[in-house]
């Protein structure tokens, strides 16, 4: 069996598009004037089943000039399914729409709806947005209905199809006079339409009381069509009359009468197909087996009365809801193969990674082993794509009522909460499992599972000390635990590698990658390949192989996008690698875009280390371009935001890193030294400490540099540039080392790293003149532009403040009176006033307070 391509969350593409109209549908263009025309506007189509609501809107959409985003609601849809369907509907018109937009379906529902609406609102032109909820209510989406309605952008016309009046408010449209409501009264067939339907079906209204019987339908479109179909087949209409008199659902009666007009063989096939409301040819072949016939399906679908067919490449069929409801009420004749069919459908949907349907049919089959196998095999996949909602939903069936079974249910639920970024709930359950572990025969497994969960939670919070402790437990004595497969172990090694990457522990990172490659291939191969690519991208970057790091990180990100990996399994590590590699290539626009996307996703999943690392990189880019005051303000905002998280963490050093960089640029050595001393020994700190050591004992500099390692590209370039810096007074020696660094850098994607070496600018210009390659020309041009930018846009004053004026500025921050400051500085008040006038003029300040504020922004005080 081939797996049908579906999007993440099990999206069925036909429900993201207007349904196809049957070949002989009755056009009702005369009702188009009932739709609201103005924008922003809304049209509600409200009527019971069988009034042709969806068909009318589908025809209106076909004739309308505006592109339409369509979503047909299914009773089993989650809010994630709603988001994914709407995204698929938009992508059908704008394939590249989401190229530069964060994956909004993975934000919190309300925020993602708002972001998605805002993005659509930026599109040029006018659009229709149709929500077809005419089949059934959806309890999961209903709580967000008001948000959806309120967020529809002003360039969209909203159309909602329902069986009953919604409880939501449409005041936004009503106050503008742009709200239209189409009800069953407008949707009833006119006398002329009834006569036309009768003629199409070959029903003579002058015979057998047919006109009287059709009149009883009261213009109800489906009733008229079903009645005409039955009369044309020679059926009696007495049953329908009695159904009305007995207050029984007359449409259900008509549906059954129409169903009975088919041959016994066709009826059996329809009844079997009704095991599922929507199906494609592959599903139909599984259900009907040797009785499968595509010709039969197309023949039934031709008038759209029983089944409608989509117009998509992979044709999908969907039962008319009235017919489907009626068919599910018919007791099925003994069907010996039913359980076998349910098993096969479960396997098919598992292969397609449509876990909702896979677990449904496995559960319906009553075969516990298959359900257990599918559930166990899909747990990791559901976790990887963030479908914690399904894990929590099906956890109840993951075990029996025994103590062991109850423990297994809790184990599934804790993973469900973890991958939904519900970290408080996950931590509480993990702690409960730790307690149970001491009393349960499953104690070793529970201890390890709890440690795995907590390691991810602590890392997300930036509590690296407890992350390490939990990882030590989770990775201990692995040879004694058969419950973990290679993809589980890879996930743990990747988490440890992420922490090593953030702390620039490059040796540990390489060791972890070596361990990961030796793991057996007994897990989910797709997931394992992705996890390995993420670790490899971090290793390549740490070694200074930026071209390869770019390639592998892009592969990992593409794998994540294709498979739908999100949350703790999302490609945040690969995204940071890509952003840094883009920065090193001086692709600043792409780098900034990647960093902003990383910040969006990290904040939506509440995995804060990646957020602060990405924002810190953005800040350092600003500082390196001379935007010192902007960088200073951003650092202050970072510190304020960190305080709001209110959880144990070791994230402040990531902010210190940016401030240390700023202080070095502004030659505030004292503050930079304070920051470096309290930071972990990341690469920046190691480089600064090495420079301090050089300055303290210059005689030993050559010996220290000679002892530097040369194992990786990064180490070689760092060593050769260090040699260049100590030989600047010996141009020949300096150029020898510099040329080696430049040659290796050109091979591996170094660009920005050399641009930052402003002190070597004259030497790099000479190296470029000696070997005028395209790479060297670009490098010199970029260095020249950067130096010019820093000199002109650094925010520095056109006229420098004197030392005395700087002293006065510092005293102004104390709040002491001017006379007291003058006395402290041993100057007269007249001299003090002169200094103040000059200071205010140079700062373009209008007084004491604004002068202090401006000086702080310029880092003068």
mmCIF file of C-alpha atoms in Angstrom, residues 295-444:
data_model
loop_
_atom_site.group_PDB
_atom_site.id
_atom_site.type_symbol
_atom_site.label_atom_id
_atom_site.label_comp_id
_atom_site.label_asym_id
_atom_site.label_seq_id
_atom_site.Cartn_x
_atom_site.Cartn_y
_atom_site.Cartn_z
ATOM 1 C CA UNK A 295 -16.591 3.184 -12.045
ATOM 2 C CA UNK A 296 -19.273 2.531 -9.416
ATOM 3 C CA UNK A 297 -17.978 5.348 -7.190
ATOM 4 C CA UNK A 298 -17.986 7.820 -10.045
ATOM 5 C CA UNK A 299 -21.472 6.751 -11.112
ATOM 6 C CA UNK A 300 -22.850 7.279 -7.598
ATOM 7 C CA UNK A 301 -21.075 10.646 -7.317
ATOM 8 C CA UNK A 302 -22.263 12.006 -10.659
ATOM 9 C CA UNK A 303 -25.428 13.683 -9.333
ATOM 10 C CA UNK A 304 -23.940 14.533 -5.919
ATOM 11 C CA UNK A 305 -27.019 13.242 -4.131
ATOM 12 C CA UNK A 306 -25.341 10.434 -2.232
ATOM 13 C CA UNK A 307 -21.626 11.160 -2.562
ATOM 14 C CA UNK A 308 -19.701 14.226 -3.729
ATOM 15 C CA UNK A 309 -16.285 13.991 -5.340
ATOM 16 C CA UNK A 310 -13.486 16.529 -5.004
ATOM 17 C CA UNK A 311 -11.786 18.153 -7.963
ATOM 18 C CA UNK A 312 -8.296 17.564 -6.537
ATOM 19 C CA UNK A 313 -5.667 15.397 -8.223
ATOM 20 C CA UNK A 314 -6.077 12.716 -5.593
ATOM 21 C CA UNK A 315 -9.840 12.378 -5.871
ATOM 22 C CA UNK A 316 -11.652 12.246 -2.557
ATOM 23 C CA UNK A 317 -15.271 11.236 -1.987
ATOM 24 C CA UNK A 318 -17.505 12.442 0.824
ATOM 25 C CA UNK A 319 -20.995 11.251 1.765
ATOM 26 C CA UNK A 320 -23.898 13.679 1.742
ATOM 27 C CA UNK A 321 -24.398 14.255 5.512
ATOM 28 C CA UNK A 322 -28.091 13.339 5.342
ATOM 29 C CA UNK A 323 -27.330 10.111 3.506
ATOM 30 C CA UNK A 324 -24.421 9.336 5.805
ATOM 31 C CA UNK A 325 -26.546 9.839 8.904
ATOM 32 C CA UNK A 326 -29.209 7.572 7.481
ATOM 33 C CA UNK A 327 -26.729 4.860 6.430
ATOM 34 C CA UNK A 328 -25.141 4.711 9.871
ATOM 35 C CA UNK A 329 -28.592 3.953 11.328
ATOM 36 C CA UNK A 330 -29.062 0.864 9.156
ATOM 37 C CA UNK A 331 -28.076 -2.365 10.907
ATOM 38 C CA UNK A 332 -25.307 -3.871 8.842
ATOM 39 C CA UNK A 333 -25.806 -7.422 7.629
ATOM 40 C CA UNK A 334 -23.236 -9.830 8.997
ATOM 41 C CA UNK A 335 -19.894 -8.553 7.726
ATOM 42 C CA UNK A 336 -17.283 -11.082 8.623
ATOM 43 C CA UNK A 337 -14.500 -8.968 7.213
ATOM 44 C CA UNK A 338 -15.377 -5.830 9.200
ATOM 45 C CA UNK A 339 -12.684 -6.252 11.848
ATOM 46 C CA UNK A 340 -10.180 -7.116 9.147
ATOM 47 C CA UNK A 341 -11.123 -3.932 7.239
ATOM 48 C CA UNK A 342 -10.811 -1.820 10.397
ATOM 49 C CA UNK A 343 -7.406 -3.327 11.025
ATOM 50 C CA UNK A 344 -6.285 -2.549 7.475
ATOM 51 C CA UNK A 345 -7.622 1.010 7.698
ATOM 52 C CA UNK A 346 -5.816 1.492 10.996
ATOM 53 C CA UNK A 347 -2.582 0.309 9.389
ATOM 54 C CA UNK A 348 -3.121 2.538 6.333
ATOM 55 C CA UNK A 349 -3.769 5.656 8.395
ATOM 56 C CA UNK A 350 -0.791 4.859 10.631
ATOM 57 C CA UNK A 351 1.343 4.663 7.492
ATOM 58 C CA UNK A 352 -0.033 8.051 6.436
ATOM 59 C CA UNK A 353 0.671 9.364 9.936
ATOM 60 C CA UNK A 354 -2.984 10.298 10.359
ATOM 61 C CA UNK A 355 -2.913 9.121 13.958
ATOM 62 C CA UNK A 356 -6.434 10.255 14.826
ATOM 63 C CA UNK A 357 -8.027 7.885 12.298
ATOM 64 C CA UNK A 358 -5.421 5.161 12.823
ATOM 65 C CA UNK A 359 -6.153 4.947 16.532
ATOM 66 C CA UNK A 360 -9.895 5.283 15.960
ATOM 67 C CA UNK A 361 -10.061 2.249 13.662
ATOM 68 C CA UNK A 362 -7.629 0.240 15.771
ATOM 69 C CA UNK A 363 -9.841 0.926 18.777
ATOM 70 C CA UNK A 364 -13.041 0.148 16.864
ATOM 71 C CA UNK A 365 -11.627 -3.178 15.692
ATOM 72 C CA UNK A 366 -11.472 -4.282 19.321
ATOM 73 C CA UNK A 367 -8.114 -5.928 18.709
ATOM 74 C CA UNK A 368 -6.085 -4.667 21.621
ATOM 75 C CA UNK A 369 -2.767 -5.855 20.262
ATOM 76 C CA UNK A 370 -3.072 -3.779 17.101
ATOM 77 C CA UNK A 371 -4.230 -0.737 19.027
ATOM 78 C CA UNK A 372 -1.333 -1.166 21.424
ATOM 79 C CA UNK A 373 1.152 -1.680 18.590
ATOM 80 C CA UNK A 374 -0.050 1.390 16.670
ATOM 81 C CA UNK A 375 -0.216 3.492 19.789
ATOM 82 C CA UNK A 376 3.249 2.476 20.969
ATOM 83 C CA UNK A 377 4.778 2.867 17.519
ATOM 84 C CA UNK A 378 3.140 6.249 16.985
ATOM 85 C CA UNK A 379 3.856 7.727 20.435
ATOM 86 C CA UNK A 380 7.258 8.999 19.352
ATOM 87 C CA UNK A 381 5.879 10.341 16.066
ATOM 88 C CA UNK A 382 2.954 12.085 17.768
ATOM 89 C CA UNK A 383 5.362 13.536 20.332
ATOM 90 C CA UNK A 384 7.749 14.706 17.612
ATOM 91 C CA UNK A 385 5.011 16.605 15.753
ATOM 92 C CA UNK A 386 3.614 18.113 18.953
ATOM 93 C CA UNK A 387 0.342 16.155 18.998
ATOM 94 C CA UNK A 388 0.257 15.936 22.752
ATOM 95 C CA UNK A 389 -3.518 16.405 22.528
ATOM 96 C CA UNK A 390 -3.815 12.958 20.892
ATOM 97 C CA UNK A 391 -1.471 11.376 23.410
ATOM 98 C CA UNK A 392 -3.558 12.715 26.283
ATOM 99 C CA UNK A 393 -6.822 11.725 24.555
ATOM 100 C CA UNK A 394 -5.770 8.118 23.907
ATOM 101 C CA UNK A 395 -3.719 7.638 27.088
ATOM 102 C CA UNK A 396 -6.821 6.183 28.766
ATOM 103 C CA UNK A 397 -6.665 3.214 26.411
ATOM 104 C CA UNK A 398 -2.903 2.739 26.727
ATOM 105 C CA UNK A 399 -3.193 0.375 29.661
ATOM 106 C CA UNK A 400 -5.624 -1.805 31.586
ATOM 107 C CA UNK A 401 -6.981 -1.161 35.072
ATOM 108 C CA UNK A 402 -4.016 -2.822 36.794
ATOM 109 C CA UNK A 403 -1.402 -0.822 38.691
ATOM 110 C CA UNK A 404 0.979 -1.278 35.770
ATOM 111 C CA UNK A 405 -1.705 -0.113 33.323
ATOM 112 C CA UNK A 406 -2.443 3.005 35.354
ATOM 113 C CA UNK A 407 1.249 3.851 35.469
ATOM 114 C CA UNK A 408 1.485 3.514 31.684
ATOM 115 C CA UNK A 409 -1.445 5.914 31.258
ATOM 116 C CA UNK A 410 0.326 8.502 33.420
ATOM 117 C CA UNK A 411 3.539 7.960 31.453
ATOM 118 C CA UNK A 412 1.739 8.766 28.174
ATOM 119 C CA UNK A 413 0.024 11.810 29.638
ATOM 120 C CA UNK A 414 3.283 13.279 30.955
ATOM 121 C CA UNK A 415 4.778 13.063 27.453
ATOM 122 C CA UNK A 416 1.602 14.631 26.037
ATOM 123 C CA UNK A 417 1.879 17.643 28.329
ATOM 124 C CA UNK A 418 5.616 17.951 27.666
ATOM 125 C CA UNK A 419 5.331 18.152 23.873
ATOM 126 C CA UNK A 420 2.487 20.685 24.185
ATOM 127 C CA UNK A 421 4.888 22.890 26.190
ATOM 128 C CA UNK A 422 2.603 22.526 29.209
ATOM 129 C CA UNK A 423 5.665 22.333 31.406
ATOM 130 C CA UNK A 424 4.025 22.856 34.802
ATOM 131 C CA UNK A 425 1.608 19.973 34.250
ATOM 132 C CA UNK A 426 4.403 17.805 32.857
ATOM 133 C CA UNK A 427 6.669 18.562 35.821
ATOM 134 C CA UNK A 428 3.918 17.729 38.319
ATOM 135 C CA UNK A 429 3.211 14.392 36.613
ATOM 136 C CA UNK A 430 6.931 13.616 36.338
ATOM 137 C CA UNK A 431 7.326 14.197 40.078
ATOM 138 C CA UNK A 432 4.359 11.895 40.705
ATOM 139 C CA UNK A 433 5.984 9.210 38.554
ATOM 140 C CA UNK A 434 9.215 9.603 40.529
ATOM 141 C CA UNK A 435 7.310 8.902 43.721
ATOM 142 C CA UNK A 436 5.525 5.895 42.189
ATOM 143 C CA UNK A 437 8.876 4.576 40.912
ATOM 144 C CA UNK A 438 9.923 3.715 44.429
ATOM 145 C CA UNK A 439 6.851 1.521 44.864
ATOM 146 C CA UNK A 440 6.490 0.024 41.388
ATOM 147 C CA UNK A 441 8.198 -2.877 39.595
ATOM 148 C CA UNK A 442 8.523 -0.400 36.701
ATOM 149 C CA UNK A 443 10.681 1.784 38.924
ATOM 150 C CA UNK A 444 13.789 1.944 36.693
#
